[in-house]
mmCIF file of C-alpha atoms in Angstrom:
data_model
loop_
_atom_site.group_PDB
_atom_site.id
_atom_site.type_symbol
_atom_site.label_atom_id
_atom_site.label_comp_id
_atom_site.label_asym_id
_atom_site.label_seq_id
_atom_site.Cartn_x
_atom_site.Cartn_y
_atom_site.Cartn_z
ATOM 1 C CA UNK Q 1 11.120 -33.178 26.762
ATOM 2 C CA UNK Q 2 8.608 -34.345 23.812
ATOM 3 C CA UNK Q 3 9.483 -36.240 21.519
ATOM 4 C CA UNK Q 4 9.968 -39.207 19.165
ATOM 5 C CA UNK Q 5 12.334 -42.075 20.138
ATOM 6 C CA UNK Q 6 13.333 -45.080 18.047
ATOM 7 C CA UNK Q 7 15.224 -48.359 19.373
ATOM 8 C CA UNK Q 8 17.704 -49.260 19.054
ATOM 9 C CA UNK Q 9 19.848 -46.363 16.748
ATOM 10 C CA UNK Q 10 21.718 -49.589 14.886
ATOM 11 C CA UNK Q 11 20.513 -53.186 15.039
ATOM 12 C CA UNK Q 12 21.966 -56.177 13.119
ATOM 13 C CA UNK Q 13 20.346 -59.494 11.931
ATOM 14 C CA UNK Q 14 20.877 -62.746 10.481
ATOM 15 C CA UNK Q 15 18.617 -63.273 7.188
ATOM 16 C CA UNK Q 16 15.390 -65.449 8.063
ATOM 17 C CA UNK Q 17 15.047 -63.834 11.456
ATOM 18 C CA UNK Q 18 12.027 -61.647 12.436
ATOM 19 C CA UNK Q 19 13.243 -57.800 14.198
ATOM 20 C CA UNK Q 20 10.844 -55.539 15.839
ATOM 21 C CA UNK Q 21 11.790 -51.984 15.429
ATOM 22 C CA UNK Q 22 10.683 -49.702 18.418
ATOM 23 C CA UNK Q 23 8.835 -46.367 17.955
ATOM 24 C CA UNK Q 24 7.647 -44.279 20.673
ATOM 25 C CA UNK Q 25 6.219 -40.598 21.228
ATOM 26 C CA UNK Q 26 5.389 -38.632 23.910
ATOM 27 C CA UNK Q 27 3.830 -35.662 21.841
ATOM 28 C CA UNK Q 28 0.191 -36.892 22.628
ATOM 29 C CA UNK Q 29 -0.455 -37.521 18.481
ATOM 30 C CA UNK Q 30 -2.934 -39.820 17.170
ATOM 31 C CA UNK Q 31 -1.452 -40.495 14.266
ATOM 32 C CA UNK Q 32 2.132 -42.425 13.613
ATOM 33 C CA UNK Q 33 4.017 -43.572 10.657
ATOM 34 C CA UNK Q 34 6.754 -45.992 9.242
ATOM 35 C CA UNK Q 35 8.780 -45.095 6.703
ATOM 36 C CA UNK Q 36 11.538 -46.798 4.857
ATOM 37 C CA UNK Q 37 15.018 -44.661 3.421
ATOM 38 C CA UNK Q 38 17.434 -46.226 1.075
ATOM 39 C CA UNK Q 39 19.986 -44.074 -0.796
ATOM 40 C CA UNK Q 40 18.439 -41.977 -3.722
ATOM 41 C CA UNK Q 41 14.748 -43.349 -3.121
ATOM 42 C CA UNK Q 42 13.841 -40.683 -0.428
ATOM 43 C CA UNK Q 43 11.177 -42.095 1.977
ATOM 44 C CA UNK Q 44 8.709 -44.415 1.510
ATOM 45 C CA UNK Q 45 6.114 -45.240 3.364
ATOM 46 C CA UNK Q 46 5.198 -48.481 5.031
ATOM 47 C CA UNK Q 47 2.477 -48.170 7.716
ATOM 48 C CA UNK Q 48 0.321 -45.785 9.167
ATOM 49 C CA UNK Q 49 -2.149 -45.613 12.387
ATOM 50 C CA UNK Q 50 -4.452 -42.632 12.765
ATOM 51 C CA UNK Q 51 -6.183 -44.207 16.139
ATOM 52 C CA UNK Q 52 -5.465 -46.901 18.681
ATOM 53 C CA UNK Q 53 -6.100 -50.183 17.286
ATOM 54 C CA UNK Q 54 -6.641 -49.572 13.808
ATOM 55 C CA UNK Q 55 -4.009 -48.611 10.910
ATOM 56 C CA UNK Q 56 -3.383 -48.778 6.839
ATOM 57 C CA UNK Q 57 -0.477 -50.100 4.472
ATOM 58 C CA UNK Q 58 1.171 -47.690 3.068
ATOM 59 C CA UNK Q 59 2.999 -47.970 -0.486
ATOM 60 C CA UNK Q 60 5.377 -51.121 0.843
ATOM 61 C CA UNK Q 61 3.845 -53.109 3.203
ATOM 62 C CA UNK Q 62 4.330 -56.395 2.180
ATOM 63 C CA UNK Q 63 6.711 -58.239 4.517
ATOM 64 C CA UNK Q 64 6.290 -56.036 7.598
ATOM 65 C CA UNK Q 65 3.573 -55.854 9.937
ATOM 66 C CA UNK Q 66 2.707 -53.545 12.584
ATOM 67 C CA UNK Q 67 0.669 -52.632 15.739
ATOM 68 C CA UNK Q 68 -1.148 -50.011 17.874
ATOM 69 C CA UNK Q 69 -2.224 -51.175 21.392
ATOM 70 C CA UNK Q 70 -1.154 -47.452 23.104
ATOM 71 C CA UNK Q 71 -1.242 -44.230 21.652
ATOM 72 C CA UNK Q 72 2.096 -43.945 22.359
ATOM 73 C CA UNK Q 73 3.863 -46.962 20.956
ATOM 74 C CA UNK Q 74 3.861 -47.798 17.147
ATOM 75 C CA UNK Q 75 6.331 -50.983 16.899
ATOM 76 C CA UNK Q 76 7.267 -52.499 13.457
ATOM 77 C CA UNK Q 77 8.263 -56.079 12.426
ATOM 78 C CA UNK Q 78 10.444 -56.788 9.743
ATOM 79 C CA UNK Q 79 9.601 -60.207 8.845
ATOM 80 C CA UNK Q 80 11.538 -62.540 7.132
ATOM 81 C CA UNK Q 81 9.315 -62.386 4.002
ATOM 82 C CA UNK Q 82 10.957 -58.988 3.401
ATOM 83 C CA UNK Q 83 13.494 -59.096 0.547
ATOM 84 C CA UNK Q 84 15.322 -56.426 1.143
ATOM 85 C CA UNK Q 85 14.984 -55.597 5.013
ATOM 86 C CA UNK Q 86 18.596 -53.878 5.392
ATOM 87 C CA UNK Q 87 17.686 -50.096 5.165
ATOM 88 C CA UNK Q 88 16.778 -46.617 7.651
ATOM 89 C CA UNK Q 89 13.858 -46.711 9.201
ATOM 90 C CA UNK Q 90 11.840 -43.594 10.384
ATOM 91 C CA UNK Q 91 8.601 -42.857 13.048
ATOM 92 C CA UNK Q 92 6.923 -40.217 12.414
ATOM 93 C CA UNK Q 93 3.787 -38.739 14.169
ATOM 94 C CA UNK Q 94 1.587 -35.823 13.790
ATOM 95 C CA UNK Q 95 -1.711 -34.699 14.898
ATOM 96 C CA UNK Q 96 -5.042 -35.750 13.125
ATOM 97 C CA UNK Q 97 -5.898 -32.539 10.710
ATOM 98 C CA UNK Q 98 -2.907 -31.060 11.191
ATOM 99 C CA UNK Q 99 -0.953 -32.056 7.697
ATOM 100 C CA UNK Q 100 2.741 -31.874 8.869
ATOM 101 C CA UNK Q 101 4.618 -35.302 10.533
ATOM 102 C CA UNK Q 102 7.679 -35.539 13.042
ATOM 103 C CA UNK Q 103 10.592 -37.518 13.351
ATOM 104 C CA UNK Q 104 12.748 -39.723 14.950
ATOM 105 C CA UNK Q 105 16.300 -40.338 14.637
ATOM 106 C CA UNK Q 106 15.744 -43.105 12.981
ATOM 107 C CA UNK Q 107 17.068 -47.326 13.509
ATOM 108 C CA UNK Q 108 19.291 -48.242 10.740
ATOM 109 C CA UNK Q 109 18.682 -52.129 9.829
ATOM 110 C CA UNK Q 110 21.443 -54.204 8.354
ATOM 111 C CA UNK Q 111 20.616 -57.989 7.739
ATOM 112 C CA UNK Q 112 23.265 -60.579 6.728
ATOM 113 C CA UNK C 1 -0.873 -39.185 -9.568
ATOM 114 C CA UNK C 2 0.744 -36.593 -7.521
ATOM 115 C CA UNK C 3 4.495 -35.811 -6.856
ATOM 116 C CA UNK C 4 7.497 -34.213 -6.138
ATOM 117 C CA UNK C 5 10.205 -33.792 -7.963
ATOM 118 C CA UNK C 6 13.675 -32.329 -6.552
ATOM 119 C CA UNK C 7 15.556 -31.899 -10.203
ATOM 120 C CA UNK C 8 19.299 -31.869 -8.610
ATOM 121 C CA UNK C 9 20.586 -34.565 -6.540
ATOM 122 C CA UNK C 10 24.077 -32.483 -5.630
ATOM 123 C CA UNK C 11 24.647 -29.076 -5.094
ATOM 124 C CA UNK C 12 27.887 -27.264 -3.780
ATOM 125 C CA UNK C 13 27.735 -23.541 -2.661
ATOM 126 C CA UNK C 14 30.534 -22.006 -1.352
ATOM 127 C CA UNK C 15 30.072 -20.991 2.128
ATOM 128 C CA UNK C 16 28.068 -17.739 2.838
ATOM 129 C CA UNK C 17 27.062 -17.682 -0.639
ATOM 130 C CA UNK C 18 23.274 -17.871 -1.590
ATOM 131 C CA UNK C 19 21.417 -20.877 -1.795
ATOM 132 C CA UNK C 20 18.136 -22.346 -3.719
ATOM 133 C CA UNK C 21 16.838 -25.390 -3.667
ATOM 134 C CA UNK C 22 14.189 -26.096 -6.267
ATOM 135 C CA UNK C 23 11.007 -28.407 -6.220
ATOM 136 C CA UNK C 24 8.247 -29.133 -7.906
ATOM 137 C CA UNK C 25 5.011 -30.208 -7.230
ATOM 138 C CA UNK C 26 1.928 -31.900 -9.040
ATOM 139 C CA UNK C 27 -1.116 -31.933 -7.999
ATOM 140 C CA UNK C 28 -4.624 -30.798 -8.731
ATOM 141 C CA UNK C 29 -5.216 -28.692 -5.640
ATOM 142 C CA UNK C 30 -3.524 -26.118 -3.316
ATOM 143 C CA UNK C 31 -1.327 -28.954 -1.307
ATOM 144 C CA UNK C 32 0.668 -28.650 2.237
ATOM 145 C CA UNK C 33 3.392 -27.948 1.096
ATOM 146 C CA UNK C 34 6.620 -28.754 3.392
ATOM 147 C CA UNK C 35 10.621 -28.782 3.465
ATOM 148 C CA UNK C 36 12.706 -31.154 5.809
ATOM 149 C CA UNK C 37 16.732 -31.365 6.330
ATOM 150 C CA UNK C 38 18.573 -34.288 7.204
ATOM 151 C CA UNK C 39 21.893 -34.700 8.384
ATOM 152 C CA UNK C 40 24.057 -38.173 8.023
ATOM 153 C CA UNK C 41 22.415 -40.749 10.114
ATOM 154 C CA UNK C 42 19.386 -38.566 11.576
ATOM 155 C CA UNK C 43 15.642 -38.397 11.387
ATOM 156 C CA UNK C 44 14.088 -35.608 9.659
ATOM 157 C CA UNK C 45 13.429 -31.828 11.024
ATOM 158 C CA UNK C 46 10.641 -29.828 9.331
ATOM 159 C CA UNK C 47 12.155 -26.315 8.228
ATOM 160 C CA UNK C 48 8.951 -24.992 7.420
ATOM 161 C CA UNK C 49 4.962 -25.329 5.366
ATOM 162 C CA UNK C 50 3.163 -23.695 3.129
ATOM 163 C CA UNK C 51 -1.103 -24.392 3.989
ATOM 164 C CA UNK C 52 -2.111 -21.159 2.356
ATOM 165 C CA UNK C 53 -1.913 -17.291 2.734
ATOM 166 C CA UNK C 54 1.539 -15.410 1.723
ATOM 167 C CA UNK C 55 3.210 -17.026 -0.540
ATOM 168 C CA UNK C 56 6.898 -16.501 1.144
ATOM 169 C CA UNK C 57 7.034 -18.256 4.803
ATOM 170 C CA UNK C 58 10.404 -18.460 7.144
ATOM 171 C CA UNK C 59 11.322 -21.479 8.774
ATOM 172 C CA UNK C 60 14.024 -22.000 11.147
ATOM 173 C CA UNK C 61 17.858 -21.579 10.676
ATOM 174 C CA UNK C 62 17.356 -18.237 8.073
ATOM 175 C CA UNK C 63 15.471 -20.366 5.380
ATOM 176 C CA UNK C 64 12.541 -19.327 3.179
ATOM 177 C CA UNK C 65 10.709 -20.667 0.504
ATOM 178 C CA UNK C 66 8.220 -19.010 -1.897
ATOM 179 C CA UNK C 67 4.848 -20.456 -3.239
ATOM 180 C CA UNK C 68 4.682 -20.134 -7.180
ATOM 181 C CA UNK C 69 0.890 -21.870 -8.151
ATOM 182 C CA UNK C 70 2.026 -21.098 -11.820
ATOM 183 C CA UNK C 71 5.230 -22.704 -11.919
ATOM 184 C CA UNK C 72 3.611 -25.563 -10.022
ATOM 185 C CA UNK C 73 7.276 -24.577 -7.394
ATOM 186 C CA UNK C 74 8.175 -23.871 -3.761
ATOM 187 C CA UNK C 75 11.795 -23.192 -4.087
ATOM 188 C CA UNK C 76 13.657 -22.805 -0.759
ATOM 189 C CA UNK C 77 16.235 -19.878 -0.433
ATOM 190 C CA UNK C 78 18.734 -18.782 1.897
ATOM 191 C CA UNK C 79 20.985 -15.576 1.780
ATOM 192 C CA UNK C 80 23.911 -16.575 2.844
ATOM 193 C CA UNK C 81 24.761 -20.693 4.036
ATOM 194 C CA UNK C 82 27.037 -21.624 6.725
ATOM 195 C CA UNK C 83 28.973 -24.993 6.868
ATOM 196 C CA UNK C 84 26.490 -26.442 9.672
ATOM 197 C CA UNK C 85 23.867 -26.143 6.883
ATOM 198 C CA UNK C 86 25.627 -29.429 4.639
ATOM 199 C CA UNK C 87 22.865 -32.021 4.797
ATOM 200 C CA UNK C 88 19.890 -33.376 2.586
ATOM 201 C CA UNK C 89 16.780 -31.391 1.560
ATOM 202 C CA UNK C 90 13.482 -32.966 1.356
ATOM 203 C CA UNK C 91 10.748 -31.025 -0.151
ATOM 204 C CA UNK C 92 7.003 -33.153 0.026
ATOM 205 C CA UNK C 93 3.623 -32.207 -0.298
ATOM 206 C CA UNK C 94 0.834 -33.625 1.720
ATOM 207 C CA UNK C 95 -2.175 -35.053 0.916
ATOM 208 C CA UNK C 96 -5.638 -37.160 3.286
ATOM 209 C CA UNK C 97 -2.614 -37.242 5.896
ATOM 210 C CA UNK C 98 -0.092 -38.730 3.820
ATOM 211 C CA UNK C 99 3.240 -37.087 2.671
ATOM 212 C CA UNK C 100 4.920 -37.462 -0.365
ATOM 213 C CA UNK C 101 9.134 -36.819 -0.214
ATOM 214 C CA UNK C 102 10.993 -35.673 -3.158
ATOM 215 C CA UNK C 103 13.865 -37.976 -3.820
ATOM 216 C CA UNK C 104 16.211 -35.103 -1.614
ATOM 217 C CA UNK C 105 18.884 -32.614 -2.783
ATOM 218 C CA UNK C 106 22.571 -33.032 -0.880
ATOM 219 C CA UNK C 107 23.971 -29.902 0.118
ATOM 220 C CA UNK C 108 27.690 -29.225 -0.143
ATOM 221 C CA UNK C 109 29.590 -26.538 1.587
ATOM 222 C CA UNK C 110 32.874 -25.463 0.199
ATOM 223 C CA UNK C 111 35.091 -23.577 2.921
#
């Protein structure tokens, strides 16, 4: 089956310590996404890649950081510079010039 | 700067009643115009867009939505809700490959 997966569905941290949230699609899309959810805000988004090795903050980047070495894989680190890391995180992808984006379930992030 | 705007957080329909869901758009164009439902603790499934032509499109699970340029709107509507159909409502327009998400509406279901 196609598809968007995210790892792992709930992952816990200590405050001060870096995570890596895994995103990975099978759908053959150039483009991928990060996006951030907290309660109320709707999504906001934090990355984006439209090639292999090349991508673009999005609205809140500042204390994550990203990567695209496969079209397929689209991982992102929530550094310890982020303030407020403990939130849902969702992948997207989509094609390039096609203008609607697909999920995954989603990694929810709680940091102590 | 362009947005969407979802004017009610909550609404509660009794089941197999009619729904709407409003939202609002700005922007200077015609935008790509979307709808997405959550459930608790789950990514986001696209219901159905608007790019251009007739202004009423179906999505999946009986929903519609209607294109109104004038009222600056693309409302989503369903005849008659069922309980599976309690979840959050994202409306968001795109734009250079970027979406914008309203803020969500949270659907209630009363038996």
């Amino acid at each position: 089956d196609g598809g968007i997966t995210q790892s792992p569905k709930y992952l816990f941290r200590k405050e001060g310590q870096n995570v890596t949230l895994s995103c990975e699609q099978n759908l053959n899309h150039d483009a991928m996404y990060w996006y951030r959810q907290d309660p109320g805000q709707g999504l906001r988004l934090i990355y984006y890649s439209q090639i292999v090795n090349d991508f673009q903050k999005g609205d809140i980047a500042e204390g994550y950081s990203v990567s695209r070495e496969k079209k397929e894989s689209f991982p992102l680190t929530v550094t310890s510079a982020q303030k407020n890391p403990t939130a849902f995180y969702l992948c997207a992808s989509g094609r390039t010039g096609a203008h609607e984006q697909y999920f995954g379930p989603g990694t929810r992030l709680t940091v102590t | 700067a362009q947005s969407v705007t979802q004017p009610d957080i909550h609404i509660t329909v009794s089941e197999g009643a009619s729904l709407e869901l409003r939202c609002n758009y700005s922007y200077g164009a015609t935008p790509y115009l979307f709808w997405y439902v959550q459930s608790p603790g789950q990514g986001l499934q696209l219901l159905l867009k608007y790019f251009s032509g007739d202004t009423l499109v179906q999505g999946i699970k009986g929903f519609e939505a209607e294109f109104k340029r004038s009222q600056s709107s693309f409302n989503l509507r369903k005849p008659s809700v069922h309980w599976s159909d309690a979840a959050e409502y994202f409306c968001a327009v795109n734009r250079d490959d970027k979406i914008i998400f309203g803020k969500g509406t949270r659907l209630h279901i009363l038996p």
